[in-house]
Short mmCIF file of N, CA and C in Angstrom, two decimals:
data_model
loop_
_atom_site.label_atom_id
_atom_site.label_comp_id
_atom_site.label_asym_id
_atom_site.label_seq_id
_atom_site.Cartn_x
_atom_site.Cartn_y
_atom_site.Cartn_z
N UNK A 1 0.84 -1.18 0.00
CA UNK A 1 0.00 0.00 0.00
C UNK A 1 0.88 1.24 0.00
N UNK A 2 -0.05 2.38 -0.08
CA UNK A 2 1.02 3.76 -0.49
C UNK A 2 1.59 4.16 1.01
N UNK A 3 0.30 3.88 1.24
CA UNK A 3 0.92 4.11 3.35
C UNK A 3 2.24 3.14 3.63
N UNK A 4 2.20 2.08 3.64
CA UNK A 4 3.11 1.11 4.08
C UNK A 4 4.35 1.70 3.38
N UNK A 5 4.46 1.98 2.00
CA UNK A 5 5.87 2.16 1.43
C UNK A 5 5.94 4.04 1.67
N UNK A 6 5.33 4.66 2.66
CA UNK A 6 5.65 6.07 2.97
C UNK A 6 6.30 5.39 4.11
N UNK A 7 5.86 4.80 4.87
CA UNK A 7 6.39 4.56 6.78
C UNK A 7 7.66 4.08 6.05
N UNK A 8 7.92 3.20 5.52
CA UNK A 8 8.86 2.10 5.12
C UNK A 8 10.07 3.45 4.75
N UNK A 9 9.47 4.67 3.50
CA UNK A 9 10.67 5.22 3.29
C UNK A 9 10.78 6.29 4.88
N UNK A 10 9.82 6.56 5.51
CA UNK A 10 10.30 7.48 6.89
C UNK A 10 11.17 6.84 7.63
N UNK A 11 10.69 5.60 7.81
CA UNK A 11 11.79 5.24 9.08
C UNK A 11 13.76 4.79 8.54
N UNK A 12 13.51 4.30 7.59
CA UNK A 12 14.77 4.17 6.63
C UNK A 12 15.51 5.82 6.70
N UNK A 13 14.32 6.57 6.21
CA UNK A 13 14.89 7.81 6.22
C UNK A 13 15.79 8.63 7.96
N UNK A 14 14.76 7.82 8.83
CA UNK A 14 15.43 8.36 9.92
C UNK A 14 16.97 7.09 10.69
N UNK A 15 16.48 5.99 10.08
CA UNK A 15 17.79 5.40 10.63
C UNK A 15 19.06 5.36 9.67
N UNK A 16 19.10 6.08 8.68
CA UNK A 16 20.50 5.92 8.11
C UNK A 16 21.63 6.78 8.60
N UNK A 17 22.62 6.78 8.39
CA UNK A 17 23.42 7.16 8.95
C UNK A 17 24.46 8.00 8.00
N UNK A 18 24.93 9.20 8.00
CA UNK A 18 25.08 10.06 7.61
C UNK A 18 26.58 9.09 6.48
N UNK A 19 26.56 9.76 5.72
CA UNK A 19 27.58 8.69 4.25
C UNK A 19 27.54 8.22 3.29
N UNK A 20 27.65 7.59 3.02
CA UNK A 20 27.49 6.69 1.59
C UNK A 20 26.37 5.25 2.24
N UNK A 21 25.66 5.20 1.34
CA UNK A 21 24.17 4.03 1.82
C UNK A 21 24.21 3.07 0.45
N UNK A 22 24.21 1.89 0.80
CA UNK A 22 24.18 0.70 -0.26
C UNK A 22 23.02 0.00 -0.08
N UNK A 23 21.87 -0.21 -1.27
CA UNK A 23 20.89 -0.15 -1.07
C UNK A 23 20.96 -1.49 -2.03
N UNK A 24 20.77 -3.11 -1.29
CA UNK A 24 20.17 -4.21 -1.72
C UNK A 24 19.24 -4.29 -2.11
N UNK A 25 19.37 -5.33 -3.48
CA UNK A 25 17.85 -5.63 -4.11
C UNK A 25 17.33 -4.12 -3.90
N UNK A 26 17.37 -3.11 -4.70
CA UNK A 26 17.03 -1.97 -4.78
C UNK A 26 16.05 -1.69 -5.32
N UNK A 27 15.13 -2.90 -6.00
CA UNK A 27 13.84 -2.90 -6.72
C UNK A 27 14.19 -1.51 -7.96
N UNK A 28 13.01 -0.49 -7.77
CA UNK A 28 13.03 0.72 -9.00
C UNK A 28 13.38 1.63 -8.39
N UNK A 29 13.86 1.87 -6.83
CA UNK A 29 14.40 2.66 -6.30
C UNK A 29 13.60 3.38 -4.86
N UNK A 30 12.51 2.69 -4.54
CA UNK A 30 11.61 3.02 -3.56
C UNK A 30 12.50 3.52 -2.17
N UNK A 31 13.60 2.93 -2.15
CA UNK A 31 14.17 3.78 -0.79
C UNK A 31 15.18 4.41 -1.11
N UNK A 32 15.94 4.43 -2.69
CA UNK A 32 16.77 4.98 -2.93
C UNK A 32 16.85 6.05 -3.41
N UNK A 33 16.02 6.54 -4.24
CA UNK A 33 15.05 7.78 -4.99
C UNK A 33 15.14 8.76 -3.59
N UNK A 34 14.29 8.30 -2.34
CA UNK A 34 14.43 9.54 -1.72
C UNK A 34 16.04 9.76 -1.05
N UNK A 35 16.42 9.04 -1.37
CA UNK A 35 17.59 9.04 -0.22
C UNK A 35 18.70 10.37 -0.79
N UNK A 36 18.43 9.55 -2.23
CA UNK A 36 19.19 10.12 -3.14
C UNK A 36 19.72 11.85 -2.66
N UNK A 37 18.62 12.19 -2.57
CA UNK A 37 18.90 14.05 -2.28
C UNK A 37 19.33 14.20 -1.31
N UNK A 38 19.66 13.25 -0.62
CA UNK A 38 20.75 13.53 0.65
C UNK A 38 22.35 13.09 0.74
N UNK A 39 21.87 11.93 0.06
CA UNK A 39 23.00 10.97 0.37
C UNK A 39 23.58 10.18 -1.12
N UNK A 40 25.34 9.95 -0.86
CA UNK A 40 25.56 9.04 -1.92
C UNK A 40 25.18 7.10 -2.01
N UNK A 41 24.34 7.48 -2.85
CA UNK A 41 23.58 5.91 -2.57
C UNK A 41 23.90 5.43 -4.05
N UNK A 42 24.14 3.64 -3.65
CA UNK A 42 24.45 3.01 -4.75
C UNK A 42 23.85 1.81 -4.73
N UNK A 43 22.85 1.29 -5.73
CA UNK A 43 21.94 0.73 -5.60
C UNK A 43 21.74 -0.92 -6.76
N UNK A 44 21.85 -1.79 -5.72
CA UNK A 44 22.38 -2.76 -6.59
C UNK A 44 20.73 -4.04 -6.92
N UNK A 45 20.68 -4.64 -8.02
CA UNK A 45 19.60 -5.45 -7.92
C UNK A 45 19.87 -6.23 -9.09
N UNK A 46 19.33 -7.25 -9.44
CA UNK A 46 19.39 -8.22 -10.84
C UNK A 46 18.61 -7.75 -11.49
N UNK A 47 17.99 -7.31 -11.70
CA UNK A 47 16.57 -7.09 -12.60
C UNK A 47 16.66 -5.64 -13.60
N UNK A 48 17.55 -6.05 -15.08
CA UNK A 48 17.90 -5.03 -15.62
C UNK A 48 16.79 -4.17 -16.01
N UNK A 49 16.16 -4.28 -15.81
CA UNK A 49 14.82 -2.57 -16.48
C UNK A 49 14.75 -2.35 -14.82
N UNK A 50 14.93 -2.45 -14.11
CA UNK A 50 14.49 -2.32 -13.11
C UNK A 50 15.84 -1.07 -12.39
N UNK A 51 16.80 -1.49 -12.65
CA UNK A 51 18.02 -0.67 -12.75
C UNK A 51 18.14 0.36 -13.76
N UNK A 52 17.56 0.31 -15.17
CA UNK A 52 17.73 1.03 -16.18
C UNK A 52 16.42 1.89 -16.01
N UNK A 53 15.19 1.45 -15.03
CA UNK A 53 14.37 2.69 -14.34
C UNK A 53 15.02 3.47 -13.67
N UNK A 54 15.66 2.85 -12.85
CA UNK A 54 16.26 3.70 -11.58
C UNK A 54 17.16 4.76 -12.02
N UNK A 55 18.02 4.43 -12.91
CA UNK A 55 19.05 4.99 -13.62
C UNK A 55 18.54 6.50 -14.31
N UNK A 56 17.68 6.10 -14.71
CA UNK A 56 16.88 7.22 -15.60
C UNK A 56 16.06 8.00 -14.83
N UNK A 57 15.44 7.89 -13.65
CA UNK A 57 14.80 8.10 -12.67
C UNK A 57 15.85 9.39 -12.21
N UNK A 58 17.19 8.56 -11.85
CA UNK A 58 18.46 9.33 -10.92
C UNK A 58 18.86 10.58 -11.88
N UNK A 59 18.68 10.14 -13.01
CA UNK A 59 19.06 11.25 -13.89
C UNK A 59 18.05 12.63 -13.75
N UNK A 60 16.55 12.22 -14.41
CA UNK A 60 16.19 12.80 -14.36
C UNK A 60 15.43 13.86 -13.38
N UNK A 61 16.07 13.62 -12.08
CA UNK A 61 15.98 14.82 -10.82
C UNK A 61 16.84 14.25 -10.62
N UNK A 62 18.26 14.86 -11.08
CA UNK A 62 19.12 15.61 -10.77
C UNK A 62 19.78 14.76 -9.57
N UNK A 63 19.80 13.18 -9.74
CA UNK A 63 20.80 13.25 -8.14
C UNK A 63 21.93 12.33 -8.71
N UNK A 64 22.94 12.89 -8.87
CA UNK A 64 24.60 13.10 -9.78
C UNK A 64 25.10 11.96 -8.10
N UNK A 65 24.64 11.74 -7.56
CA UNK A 65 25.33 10.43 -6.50
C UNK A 65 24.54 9.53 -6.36
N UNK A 66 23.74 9.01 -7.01
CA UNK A 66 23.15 7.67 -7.02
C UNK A 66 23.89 6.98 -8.14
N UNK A 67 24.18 5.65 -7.98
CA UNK A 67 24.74 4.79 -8.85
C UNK A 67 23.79 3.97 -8.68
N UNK A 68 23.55 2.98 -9.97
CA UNK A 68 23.26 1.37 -10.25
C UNK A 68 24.07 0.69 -11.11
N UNK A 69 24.03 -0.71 -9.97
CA UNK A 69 24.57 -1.79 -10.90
C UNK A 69 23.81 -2.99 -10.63
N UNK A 70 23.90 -3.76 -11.54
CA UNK A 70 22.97 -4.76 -11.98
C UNK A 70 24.44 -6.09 -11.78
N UNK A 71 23.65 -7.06 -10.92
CA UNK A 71 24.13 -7.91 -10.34
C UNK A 71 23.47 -8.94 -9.63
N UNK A 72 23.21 -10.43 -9.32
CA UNK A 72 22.65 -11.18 -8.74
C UNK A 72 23.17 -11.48 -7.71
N UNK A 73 22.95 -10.73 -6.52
CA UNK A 73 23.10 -10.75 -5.36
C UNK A 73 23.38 -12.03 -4.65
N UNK A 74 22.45 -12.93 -4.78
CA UNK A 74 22.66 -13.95 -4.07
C UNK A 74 23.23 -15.24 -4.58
N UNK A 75 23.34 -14.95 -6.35
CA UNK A 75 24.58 -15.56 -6.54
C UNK A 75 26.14 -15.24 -6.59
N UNK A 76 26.21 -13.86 -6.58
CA UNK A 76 26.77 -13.11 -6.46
C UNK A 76 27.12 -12.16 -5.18
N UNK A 77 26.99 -12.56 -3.97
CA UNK A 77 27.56 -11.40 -2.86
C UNK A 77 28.28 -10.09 -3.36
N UNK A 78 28.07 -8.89 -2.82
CA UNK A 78 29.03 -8.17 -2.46
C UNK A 78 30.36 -8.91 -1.25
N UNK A 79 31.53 -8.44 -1.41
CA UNK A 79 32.00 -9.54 -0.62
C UNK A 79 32.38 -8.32 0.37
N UNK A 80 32.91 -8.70 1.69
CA UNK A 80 33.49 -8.59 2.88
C UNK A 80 33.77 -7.05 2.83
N UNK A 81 35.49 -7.38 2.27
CA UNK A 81 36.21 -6.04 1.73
C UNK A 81 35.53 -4.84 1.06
N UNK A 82 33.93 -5.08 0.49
CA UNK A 82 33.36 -4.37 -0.80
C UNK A 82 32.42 -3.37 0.33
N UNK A 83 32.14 -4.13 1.47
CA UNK A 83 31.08 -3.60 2.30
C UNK A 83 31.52 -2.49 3.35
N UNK A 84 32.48 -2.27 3.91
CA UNK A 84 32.67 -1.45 4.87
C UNK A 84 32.93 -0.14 4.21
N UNK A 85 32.87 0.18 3.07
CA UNK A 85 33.12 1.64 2.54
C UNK A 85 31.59 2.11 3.13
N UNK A 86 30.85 1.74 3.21
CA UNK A 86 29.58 2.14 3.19
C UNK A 86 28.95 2.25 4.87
N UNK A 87 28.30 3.29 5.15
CA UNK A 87 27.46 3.92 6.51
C UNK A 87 26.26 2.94 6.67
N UNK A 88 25.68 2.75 6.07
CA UNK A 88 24.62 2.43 6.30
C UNK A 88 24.53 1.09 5.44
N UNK A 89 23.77 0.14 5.00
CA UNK A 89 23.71 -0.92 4.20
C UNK A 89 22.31 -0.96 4.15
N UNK A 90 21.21 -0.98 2.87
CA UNK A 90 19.84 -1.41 3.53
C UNK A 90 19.67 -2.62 2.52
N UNK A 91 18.69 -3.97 2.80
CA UNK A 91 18.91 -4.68 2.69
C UNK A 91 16.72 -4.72 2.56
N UNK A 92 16.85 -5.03 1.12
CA UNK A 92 14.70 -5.88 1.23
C UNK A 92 14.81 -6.78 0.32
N UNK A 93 15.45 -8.23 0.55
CA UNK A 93 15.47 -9.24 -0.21
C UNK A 93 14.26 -9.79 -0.31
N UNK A 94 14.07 -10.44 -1.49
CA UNK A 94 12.95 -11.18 -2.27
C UNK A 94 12.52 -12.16 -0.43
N UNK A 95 11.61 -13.34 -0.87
CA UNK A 95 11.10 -14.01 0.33
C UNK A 95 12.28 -15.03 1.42
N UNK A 96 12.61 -15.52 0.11
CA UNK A 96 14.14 -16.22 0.32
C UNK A 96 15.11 -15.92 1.35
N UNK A 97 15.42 -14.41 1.17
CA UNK A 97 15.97 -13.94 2.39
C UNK A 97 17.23 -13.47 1.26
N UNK A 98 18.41 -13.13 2.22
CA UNK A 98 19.44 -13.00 1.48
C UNK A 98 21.13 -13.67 2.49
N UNK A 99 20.66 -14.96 2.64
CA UNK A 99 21.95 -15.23 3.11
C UNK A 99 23.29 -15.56 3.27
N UNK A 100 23.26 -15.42 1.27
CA UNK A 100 24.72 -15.21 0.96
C UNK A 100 25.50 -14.01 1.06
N UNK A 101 24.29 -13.24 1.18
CA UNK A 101 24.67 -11.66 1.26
C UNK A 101 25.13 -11.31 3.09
N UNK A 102 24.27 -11.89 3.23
CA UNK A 102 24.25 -12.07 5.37
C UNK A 102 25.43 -12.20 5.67
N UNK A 103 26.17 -13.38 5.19
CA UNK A 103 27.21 -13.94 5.75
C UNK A 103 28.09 -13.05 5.26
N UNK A 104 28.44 -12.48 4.07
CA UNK A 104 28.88 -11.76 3.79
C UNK A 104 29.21 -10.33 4.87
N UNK A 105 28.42 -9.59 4.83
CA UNK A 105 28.39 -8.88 6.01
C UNK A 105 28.65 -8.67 7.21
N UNK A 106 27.93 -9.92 7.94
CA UNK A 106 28.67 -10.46 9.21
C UNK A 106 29.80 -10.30 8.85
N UNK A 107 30.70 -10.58 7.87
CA UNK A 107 31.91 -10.85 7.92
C UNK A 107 32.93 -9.45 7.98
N UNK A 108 32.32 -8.66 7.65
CA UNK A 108 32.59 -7.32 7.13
C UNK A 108 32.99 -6.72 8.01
N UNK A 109 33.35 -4.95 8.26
CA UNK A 109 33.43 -4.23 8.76
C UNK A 109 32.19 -3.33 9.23
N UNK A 110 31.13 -3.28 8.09
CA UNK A 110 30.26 -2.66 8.24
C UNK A 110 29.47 -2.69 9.43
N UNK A 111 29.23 -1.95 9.63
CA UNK A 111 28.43 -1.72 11.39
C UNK A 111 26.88 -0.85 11.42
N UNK A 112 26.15 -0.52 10.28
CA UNK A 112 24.89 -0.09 10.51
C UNK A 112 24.06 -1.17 9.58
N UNK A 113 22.97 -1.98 9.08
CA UNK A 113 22.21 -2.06 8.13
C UNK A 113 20.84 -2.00 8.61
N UNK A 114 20.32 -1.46 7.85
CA UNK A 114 18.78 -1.68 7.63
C UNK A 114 18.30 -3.14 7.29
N UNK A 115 17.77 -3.75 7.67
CA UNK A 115 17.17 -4.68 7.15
C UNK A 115 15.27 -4.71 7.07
N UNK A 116 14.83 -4.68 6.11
CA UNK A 116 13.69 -4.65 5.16
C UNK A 116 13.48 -6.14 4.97
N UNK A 117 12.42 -6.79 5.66
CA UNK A 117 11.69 -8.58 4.94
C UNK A 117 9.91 -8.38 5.14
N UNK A 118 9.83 -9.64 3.92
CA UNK A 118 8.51 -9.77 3.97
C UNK A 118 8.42 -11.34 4.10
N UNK A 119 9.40 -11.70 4.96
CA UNK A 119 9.33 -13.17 5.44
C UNK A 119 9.88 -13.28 6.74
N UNK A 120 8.88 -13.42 7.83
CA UNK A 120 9.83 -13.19 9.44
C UNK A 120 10.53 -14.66 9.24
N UNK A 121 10.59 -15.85 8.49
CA UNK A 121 11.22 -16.82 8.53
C UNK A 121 12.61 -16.64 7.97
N UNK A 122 12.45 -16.21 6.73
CA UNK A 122 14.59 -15.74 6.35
C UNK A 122 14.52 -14.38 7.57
N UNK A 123 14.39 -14.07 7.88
CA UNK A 123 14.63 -12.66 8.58
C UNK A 123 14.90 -13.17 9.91
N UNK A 124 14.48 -13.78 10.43
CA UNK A 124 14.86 -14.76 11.72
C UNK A 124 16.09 -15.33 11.43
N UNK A 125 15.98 -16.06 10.53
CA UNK A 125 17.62 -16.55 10.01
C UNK A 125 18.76 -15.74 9.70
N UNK A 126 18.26 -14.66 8.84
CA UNK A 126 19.41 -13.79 8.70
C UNK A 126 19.64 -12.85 9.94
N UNK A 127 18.92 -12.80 10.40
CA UNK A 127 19.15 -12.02 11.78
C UNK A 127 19.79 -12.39 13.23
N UNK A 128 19.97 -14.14 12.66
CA UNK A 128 20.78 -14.67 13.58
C UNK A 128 22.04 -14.44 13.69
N UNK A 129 22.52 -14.60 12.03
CA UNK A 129 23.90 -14.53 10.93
C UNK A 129 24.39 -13.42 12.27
N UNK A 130 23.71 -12.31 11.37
CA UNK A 130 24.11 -10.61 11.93
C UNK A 130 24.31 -11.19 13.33
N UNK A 131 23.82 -11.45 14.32
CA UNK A 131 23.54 -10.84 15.75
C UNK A 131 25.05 -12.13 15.88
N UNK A 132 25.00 -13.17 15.38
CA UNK A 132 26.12 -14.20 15.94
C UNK A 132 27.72 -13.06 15.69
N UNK A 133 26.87 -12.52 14.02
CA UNK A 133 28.73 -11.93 13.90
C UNK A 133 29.02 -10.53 14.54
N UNK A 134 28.38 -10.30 15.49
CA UNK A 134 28.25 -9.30 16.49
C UNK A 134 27.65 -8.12 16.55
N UNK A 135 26.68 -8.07 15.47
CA UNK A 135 25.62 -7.00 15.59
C UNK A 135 24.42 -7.02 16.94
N UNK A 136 23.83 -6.06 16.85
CA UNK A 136 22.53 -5.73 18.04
C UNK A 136 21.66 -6.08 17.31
N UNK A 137 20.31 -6.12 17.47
CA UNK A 137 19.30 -5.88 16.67
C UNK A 137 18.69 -4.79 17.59
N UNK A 138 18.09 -3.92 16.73
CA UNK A 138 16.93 -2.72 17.37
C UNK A 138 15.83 -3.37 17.56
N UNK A 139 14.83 -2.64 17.74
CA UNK A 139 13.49 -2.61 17.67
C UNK A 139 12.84 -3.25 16.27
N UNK A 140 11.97 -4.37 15.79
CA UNK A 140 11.06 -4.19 14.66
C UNK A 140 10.13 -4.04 14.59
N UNK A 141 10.31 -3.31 13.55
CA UNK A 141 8.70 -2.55 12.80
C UNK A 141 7.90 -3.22 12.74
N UNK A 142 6.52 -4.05 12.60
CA UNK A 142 5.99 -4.68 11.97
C UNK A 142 4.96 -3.43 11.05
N UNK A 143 5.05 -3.88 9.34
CA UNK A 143 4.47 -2.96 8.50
C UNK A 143 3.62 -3.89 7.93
N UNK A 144 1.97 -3.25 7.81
CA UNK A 144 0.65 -3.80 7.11
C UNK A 144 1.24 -3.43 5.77
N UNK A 145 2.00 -4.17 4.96
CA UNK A 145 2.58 -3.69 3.46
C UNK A 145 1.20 -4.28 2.38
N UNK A 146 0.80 -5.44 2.68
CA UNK A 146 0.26 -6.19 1.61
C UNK A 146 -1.16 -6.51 1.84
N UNK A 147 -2.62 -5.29 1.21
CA UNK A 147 -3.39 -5.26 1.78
C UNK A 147 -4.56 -6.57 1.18
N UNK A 148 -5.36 -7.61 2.03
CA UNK A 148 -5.99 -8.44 1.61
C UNK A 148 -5.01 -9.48 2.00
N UNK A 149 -3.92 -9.43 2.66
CA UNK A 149 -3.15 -10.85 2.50
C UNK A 149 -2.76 -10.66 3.95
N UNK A 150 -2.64 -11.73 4.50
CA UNK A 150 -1.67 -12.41 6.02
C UNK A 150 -0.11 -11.82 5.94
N UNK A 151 0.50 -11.30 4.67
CA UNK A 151 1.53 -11.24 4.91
C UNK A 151 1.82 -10.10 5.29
N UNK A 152 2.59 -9.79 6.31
CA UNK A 152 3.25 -8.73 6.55
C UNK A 152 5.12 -8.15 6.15
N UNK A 153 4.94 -7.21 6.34
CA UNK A 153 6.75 -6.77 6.18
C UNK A 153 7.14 -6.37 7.78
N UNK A 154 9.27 -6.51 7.97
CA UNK A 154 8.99 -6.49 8.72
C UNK A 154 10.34 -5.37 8.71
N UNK A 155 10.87 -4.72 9.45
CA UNK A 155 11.83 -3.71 9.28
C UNK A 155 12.66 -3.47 11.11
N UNK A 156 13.53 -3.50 11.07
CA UNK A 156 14.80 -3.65 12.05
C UNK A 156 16.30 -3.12 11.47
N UNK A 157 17.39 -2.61 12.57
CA UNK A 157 18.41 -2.29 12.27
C UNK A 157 19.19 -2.79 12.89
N UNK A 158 20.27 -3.08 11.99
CA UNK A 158 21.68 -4.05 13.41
C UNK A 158 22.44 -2.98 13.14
N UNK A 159 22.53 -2.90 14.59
CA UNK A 159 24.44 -2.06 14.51
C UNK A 159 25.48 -3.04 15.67
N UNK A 160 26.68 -2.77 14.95
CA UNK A 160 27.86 -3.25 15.97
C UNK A 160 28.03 -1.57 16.94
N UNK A 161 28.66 -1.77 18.02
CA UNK A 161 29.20 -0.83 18.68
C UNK A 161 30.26 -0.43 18.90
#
């Protein structure tokens, strides 16, 4: 719903962290679009029109620090070394979850992500990954995203300290 993906971009908007933001599975740009006018965000997903929206999107208002690249995430990780340039990490993988990407991270330097699911079952899992490789978990959101259906989304942040 339009409500669900306004809360979804407010609270994203209030937990990132001032820097450069790497925005998983970035869909057409729903959290990256706004981010954009603040922040250098680089926005990665498999789904080439979906990137070549975004792209054209970034162009056309003007935000000269958004990047896309087109890449299969979960056959493909960002790896370890690739992740700590980045403040913030946000993360809304398909149902599956993203736990090649997880482990990845854990492994990393990086110390803020967003995490975005519409499956508390990978999100439980990947949230173990994080919290084993020494992240916190915050507070989660629970968001009415999907109206007529049982499913919900669910939204949380790990930071290391």
């Amino acid at each position: 719903t339009r409500e669900a993906e306004r809360f979804m971009q407010a609270y994203i908007g209030t937990q990132v962290r001032p820097g450069r933001v790497l925005d998983l599975f970035a869909g057409c740009g729903t959290f990256s679009l706004p981010l954009g006018r603040h922040h250098k965000v680089h926005t990665v997903e498999i789904a080439g029109q979906a990137m070549a929206c975004l792209a054209d999107a970034a162009k056309f208002h003007h935000l000269s620090g958004l990047s896309v690249e087109r890449r299969d995430i979960e056959q493909n990780p960002l790896l370890a070394k690739e992740l700590g340039y980045y403040s913030t990490i946000i993360l809304d993988p398909p149902r599956g979850g993203a736990a090649a990407q997880i482990r990845e991270i854990a492994a990393s330097k990086a110390d803020h992500i967003i995490y975005i699911s519409c499956n508390p079952k990978t999100f439980a899992r990947d949230g173990k990954t994080l919290v084993d490789g020494g992240f916190t978990m915050g507070p989660v959101q629970l968001i009415d995203q999907f109206r007529f259906s049982a499913h919900i989304e669910l939204a949380a942040c790990f930071s290391r300290v």
